[in-house]
Amino acid sequence: MYTGPCKVLHLSSGLLPNSVRFGIVLSDEYQVVTSLWCQLYKTHAPQQASGMLLLNYLVIPSKAQVNKPGYIPNLGECSHYRSKIHLKAGDKLQSPEGKPKTGRIQEKCEGPCISSSNCSQACAKDFHGEIGFTCNQKKWQKSAETCTSLSVEKLFKDSTGASRLSVAAPSIPLHILDFRAPETIESVAQGIRKNCPLDYACITDIVKSSETTSGNIAFIVELLKNISTELSDNVTQEKMKSYSEVANHILDTAAVSNWAFIPNKNASSDLLQSVNLFARQLHIHNNSENIVNELFIQTKGFHINHNTSEKSLNFSMSTKNTTEDILGMVQIPRQELRKLWPNASQAISIAFPTLGAILREAHLQNMSLPRRVNGLVLSVVLPERLQEIILTFEKINKTRNARAQCVGWHSKKRRWDEKACQMMLDIKNEVKCRCNYTSAVMSFSILMSPKSMTDKVLDYITCIGLSVSILSLVLCLIIEATVWSQVVVTEISYMRHVCIVNIAVSLLTANVWFIIGSNFNIKAQDYNMCVAVTFFSHFFYLSLFFWMLFKALLIIYGILVIFRRMMKSRMMVIGFAIGYGCPLIIAVTTVAITEPENGYMRPEACWLNWDNTKALLAFAIPALVIVAVNLIVVLVVAVNTQRPSIGSSKSQDVAIIMRISKNVAILTPLLGLTWGFGIATLIEGTSLTFHIIFALLNAFQGFFILLFGTIMDHKIRDALRMRMSSLKGKSRAAENASLGPNNGSKLMNCQG
């Protein structure tokens, strides 16, 4: 029995355990054991004071004493001591429950925040790595994180020889205890082969007790990747369950947001590929269909052969966005099963409810095209001879009237492949897909299609309407150029036709840019070109509205101001300042604010962004305000058109109503009131009728401008008739001149 003075022990961080159960050799005769070896005494959790660790420990005879002939241990003679243990720098403290005390992670950088600048902060003291921040809109926002509390050493520290004492130690003879220094474990594969080769259970508790920081998620992904490549020679169902427990920990809904800060953008696809690779080596020994039943990863399988009838696997799992479970089903058609050999094979399927929100597609540089997954992600492992499967997905988001798109995940391209699947059925809640199974495409799902189910009808209307509008606007400009000198006799008429010409030019140019943008194929090298297309489309559509506003102001000016007229030069300056100056300021300001963050245009189209920066408001707000102002102008015109007189007859009232209706019909397209229907299309669940009306009125707006702004103007018609008459008169005069007597004599002389 050691009764001497307490010794100072220096411990490395790797020796401090979750629950106090380890041994340290003090000398050849005595050992310190901090465990519940002696039931008369209890050890206490470590306490830190004055930079030192106060540790309760027990002193028992050494192994040499135990092996002496006739030695019988006396538990009552165990001594209870308290010693001070100095910690080295970087040593980790853990709570009795085994969960690390993470402290508070720094959420921002110190110092001034300059746009697009970066900085980094160290993680909490129990973590290794750092947190990266980027200055965005004068605020520090986390951009990357590598904070991890896991390591290969920590995974297997409780499985080393020096830590195998347990609460049940009193029942273990002392002579079997081995207090030699633990063997260093250099890799995950080595640690698993040594400590838990049958089921990987030795790592699951450590992993599941860790926090799902971005650094820990990245570490666990690499852990699963290493297991899949080095330990997948004989995968049993027990190994698959342990493997899935580890994967389930980082697929939890609480961990989804932290995936965005992992520096390795391929981590999510690496996880999917690792799970598929590991499941490919799984051997099913019984007819049980359920293999793994975790919350965020389920695995099912069965035996099949060429005589098997059509088989299906059904999944029901919950996601973050829904309260009810989302369903999925994998079916192997009968004609595919006939391709199998007589000997038995197996089919395995894995379902992920949250992986769709995590998967990041690999795209070209400077481009990000996030496509939302709207169902479970279903992986399948089939015999090589099977090439076709049928998958049924329940939609996660059922509120939007959107068409789904069946896709397969291409593991080499690291992106969704539309060519891997064909749509069989698409109804409100359910989608059925026929997919081709290959070694590169083993996982499938459905995407939220950016186009609605009615897009084909609206596309046809838009295409035909824009073609007619462009031709109409060109004809409108030709007519204006032809009759210009005859119709611009007063200042008001001059400015009126200036407005019509600029409205036609703005709409014509905007339509051309719209067609270019709608047929634009977004690529990395064309990113700047797409920004230019978006800018000019934005600018000219705004010019259209501001020239309409100026025309409305001219109408009010003509009604209210009778005796005093403004000079034509001043009106021209005001008109061009409003028509082109205001749109230019708005368009330039929008691109200057949003483009540094790549938030000016939409990722899927050359048009203003809405989801990230709300740049679309720079078009919607001015347009809707102008529509509201012009509507008031139309009402003023309608009131002034109605000039009731005492004793007016019904025929006069009808004439007034017809005159008002005509003015409203003419002014509605010229002042852009048809764009007011766009408000209805923004409301969720709007009837298809409103979408069709909006598309018809605005796609054919150029035709309406030609009709109501040019052809229905009697002055323009009179000028055209005079122009045509003069042209006919000139042609007849030229013809008569060619047949005159002098020309006839000359002709006779030539013949003679």
Short mmCIF file of C-alpha atoms in Angstrom, two decimals, residues 446-610:
data_model
loop_
_atom_site.label_atom_id
_atom_site.label_comp_id
_atom_site.label_asym_id
_atom_site.label_seq_id
_atom_site.Cartn_x
_atom_site.Cartn_y
_atom_site.Cartn_z
CA ILE A 446 -37.38 15.08 -58.74
CA LEU A 447 -36.62 18.77 -59.10
CA MET A 448 -38.87 21.80 -58.88
CA SER A 449 -39.23 22.83 -62.52
CA PRO A 450 -38.81 26.60 -62.97
CA LYS A 451 -41.69 26.53 -65.46
CA SER A 452 -45.31 26.15 -64.50
CA MET A 453 -47.64 23.60 -66.03
CA THR A 454 -49.24 26.31 -68.19
CA ASP A 455 -45.95 27.60 -69.58
CA LYS A 456 -46.41 25.96 -73.00
CA VAL A 457 -49.62 27.90 -73.68
CA LEU A 458 -48.11 31.12 -72.37
CA ASP A 459 -44.91 30.53 -74.35
CA TYR A 460 -46.88 30.22 -77.59
CA ILE A 461 -48.82 33.40 -76.81
CA THR A 462 -45.64 35.29 -75.96
CA CYS A 463 -43.76 34.07 -79.02
CA ILE A 464 -46.56 34.91 -81.48
CA GLY A 465 -47.40 38.18 -79.71
CA LEU A 466 -43.82 39.45 -79.68
CA SER A 467 -43.41 38.66 -83.38
CA VAL A 468 -46.59 40.56 -84.25
CA SER A 469 -45.58 43.42 -81.93
CA ILE A 470 -42.14 43.82 -83.47
CA LEU A 471 -43.60 43.97 -87.00
CA SER A 472 -46.29 46.39 -85.82
CA LEU A 473 -43.79 48.70 -84.15
CA VAL A 474 -41.58 48.77 -87.24
CA LEU A 475 -44.63 49.66 -89.34
CA CYS A 476 -45.62 52.30 -86.79
CA LEU A 477 -42.21 53.99 -87.08
CA ILE A 478 -42.38 53.88 -90.87
CA ILE A 479 -45.82 55.55 -90.86
CA GLU A 480 -44.66 58.22 -88.41
CA ALA A 481 -41.64 58.97 -90.58
CA THR A 482 -43.89 59.18 -93.66
CA VAL A 483 -46.46 61.63 -92.26
CA TRP A 484 -44.27 63.49 -89.79
CA SER A 485 -44.27 66.86 -91.52
CA GLN A 486 -48.06 66.86 -91.99
CA VAL A 487 -49.04 65.99 -88.38
CA VAL A 488 -46.62 67.98 -86.18
CA VAL A 489 -48.15 71.43 -86.70
CA THR A 490 -48.50 72.48 -83.02
CA GLU A 491 -46.34 72.06 -79.92
CA ILE A 492 -48.79 69.61 -78.33
CA SER A 493 -49.12 67.50 -81.49
CA TYR A 494 -45.36 67.59 -81.96
CA MET A 495 -44.70 66.29 -78.43
CA ARG A 496 -47.53 63.77 -78.76
CA HIS A 497 -45.89 62.16 -81.78
CA VAL A 498 -42.47 62.41 -80.14
CA CYS A 499 -43.94 60.35 -77.27
CA ILE A 500 -45.44 57.77 -79.64
CA VAL A 501 -42.15 57.38 -81.54
CA ASN A 502 -40.11 56.95 -78.35
CA ILE A 503 -42.67 54.57 -76.87
CA ALA A 504 -42.41 52.48 -80.04
CA VAL A 505 -38.60 52.62 -80.07
CA SER A 506 -38.34 51.68 -76.37
CA LEU A 507 -40.78 48.78 -76.64
CA LEU A 508 -39.23 47.53 -79.89
CA THR A 509 -35.71 47.59 -78.41
CA ALA A 510 -36.89 46.03 -75.14
CA ASN A 511 -38.63 43.20 -77.02
CA VAL A 512 -35.49 42.48 -79.01
CA TRP A 513 -33.39 42.31 -75.83
CA PHE A 514 -36.07 40.14 -74.20
CA ILE A 515 -35.88 37.64 -77.09
CA ILE A 516 -32.08 37.62 -76.88
CA GLY A 517 -32.23 37.01 -73.12
CA SER A 518 -34.89 34.30 -73.29
CA ASN A 519 -32.86 32.31 -75.82
CA PHE A 520 -29.57 32.94 -74.06
CA ASN A 521 -27.59 29.87 -73.04
CA ILE A 522 -25.94 30.77 -69.74
CA LYS A 523 -22.29 29.73 -69.65
CA ALA A 524 -19.31 30.88 -67.66
CA GLN A 525 -17.77 32.77 -70.57
CA ASP A 526 -21.10 34.50 -71.30
CA TYR A 527 -21.77 35.73 -67.78
CA ASN A 528 -20.86 39.35 -68.54
CA MET A 529 -22.93 39.21 -71.72
CA CYS A 530 -25.92 38.00 -69.72
CA VAL A 531 -25.46 40.91 -67.31
CA ALA A 532 -25.47 43.28 -70.29
CA VAL A 533 -28.65 41.70 -71.69
CA THR A 534 -30.35 42.09 -68.30
CA PHE A 535 -29.23 45.71 -68.01
CA PHE A 536 -30.51 46.78 -71.44
CA SER A 537 -33.79 44.89 -71.01
CA HIS A 538 -34.28 46.62 -67.67
CA PHE A 539 -33.38 50.03 -69.07
CA PHE A 540 -35.60 49.96 -72.16
CA TYR A 541 -38.63 48.52 -70.36
CA LEU A 542 -38.29 51.32 -67.82
CA SER A 543 -37.95 53.82 -70.69
CA LEU A 544 -41.22 52.51 -72.10
CA PHE A 545 -43.02 53.23 -68.83
CA PHE A 546 -41.45 56.65 -68.29
CA TRP A 547 -42.35 57.78 -71.81
CA MET A 548 -45.89 56.60 -71.10
CA LEU A 549 -45.78 58.69 -67.93
CA PHE A 550 -44.64 61.73 -69.91
CA LYS A 551 -47.47 61.22 -72.40
CA ALA A 552 -49.94 61.11 -69.50
CA LEU A 553 -48.48 64.36 -68.14
CA LEU A 554 -48.91 65.94 -71.58
CA ILE A 555 -52.57 64.95 -71.57
CA ILE A 556 -53.08 66.56 -68.15
CA TYR A 557 -51.15 69.59 -69.34
CA GLY A 558 -53.42 69.91 -72.39
CA ILE A 559 -56.56 69.62 -70.27
CA LEU A 560 -55.65 71.89 -67.38
CA VAL A 561 -53.43 74.50 -69.05
CA ILE A 562 -55.32 76.29 -71.82
CA PHE A 563 -54.06 79.82 -72.16
CA ARG A 564 -50.38 79.35 -71.46
CA ARG A 565 -48.15 77.03 -73.47
CA MET A 566 -44.62 75.83 -72.79
CA MET A 567 -41.86 76.22 -75.38
CA LYS A 568 -41.23 73.16 -77.54
CA SER A 569 -37.51 73.05 -76.69
CA ARG A 570 -38.23 73.03 -72.96
CA MET A 571 -40.81 70.27 -73.39
CA MET A 572 -38.28 68.20 -75.34
CA VAL A 573 -35.70 68.54 -72.56
CA ILE A 574 -38.23 67.52 -69.91
CA GLY A 575 -39.46 64.62 -72.06
CA PHE A 576 -36.01 63.10 -72.66
CA ALA A 577 -34.99 63.68 -69.03
CA ILE A 578 -38.03 61.74 -67.86
CA GLY A 579 -38.07 59.17 -70.68
CA TYR A 580 -34.39 58.18 -70.65
CA GLY A 581 -32.72 59.96 -67.73
CA CYS A 582 -34.79 58.43 -64.92
CA PRO A 583 -34.55 54.84 -66.29
CA LEU A 584 -30.79 55.21 -66.73
CA ILE A 585 -30.33 56.33 -63.12
CA ILE A 586 -32.46 53.46 -61.81
CA ALA A 587 -30.79 50.80 -64.00
CA VAL A 588 -27.22 51.96 -63.27
CA THR A 589 -27.89 52.21 -59.52
CA THR A 590 -29.41 48.72 -59.46
CA VAL A 591 -26.50 47.06 -61.23
CA ALA A 592 -23.95 48.99 -59.15
CA ILE A 593 -25.51 47.86 -55.86
CA THR A 594 -26.30 44.23 -56.67
CA GLU A 595 -23.66 43.07 -59.18
CA PRO A 596 -20.64 43.15 -56.79
CA GLU A 597 -22.41 40.34 -54.89
CA ASN A 598 -23.44 38.58 -58.12
CA GLY A 599 -27.04 39.35 -57.23
CA TYR A 600 -28.09 41.47 -60.19
CA MET A 601 -29.59 38.76 -62.40
CA ARG A 602 -31.30 35.45 -61.85
CA PRO A 603 -29.09 32.35 -61.96
CA GLU A 604 -31.41 30.59 -64.40
CA ALA A 605 -32.23 33.49 -66.75
CA CYS A 606 -30.98 36.86 -67.99
CA TRP A 607 -33.42 38.96 -65.96
CA LEU A 608 -33.47 40.77 -62.63
CA ASN A 609 -32.90 38.71 -59.49
CA TRP A 610 -35.65 38.25 -56.95
#
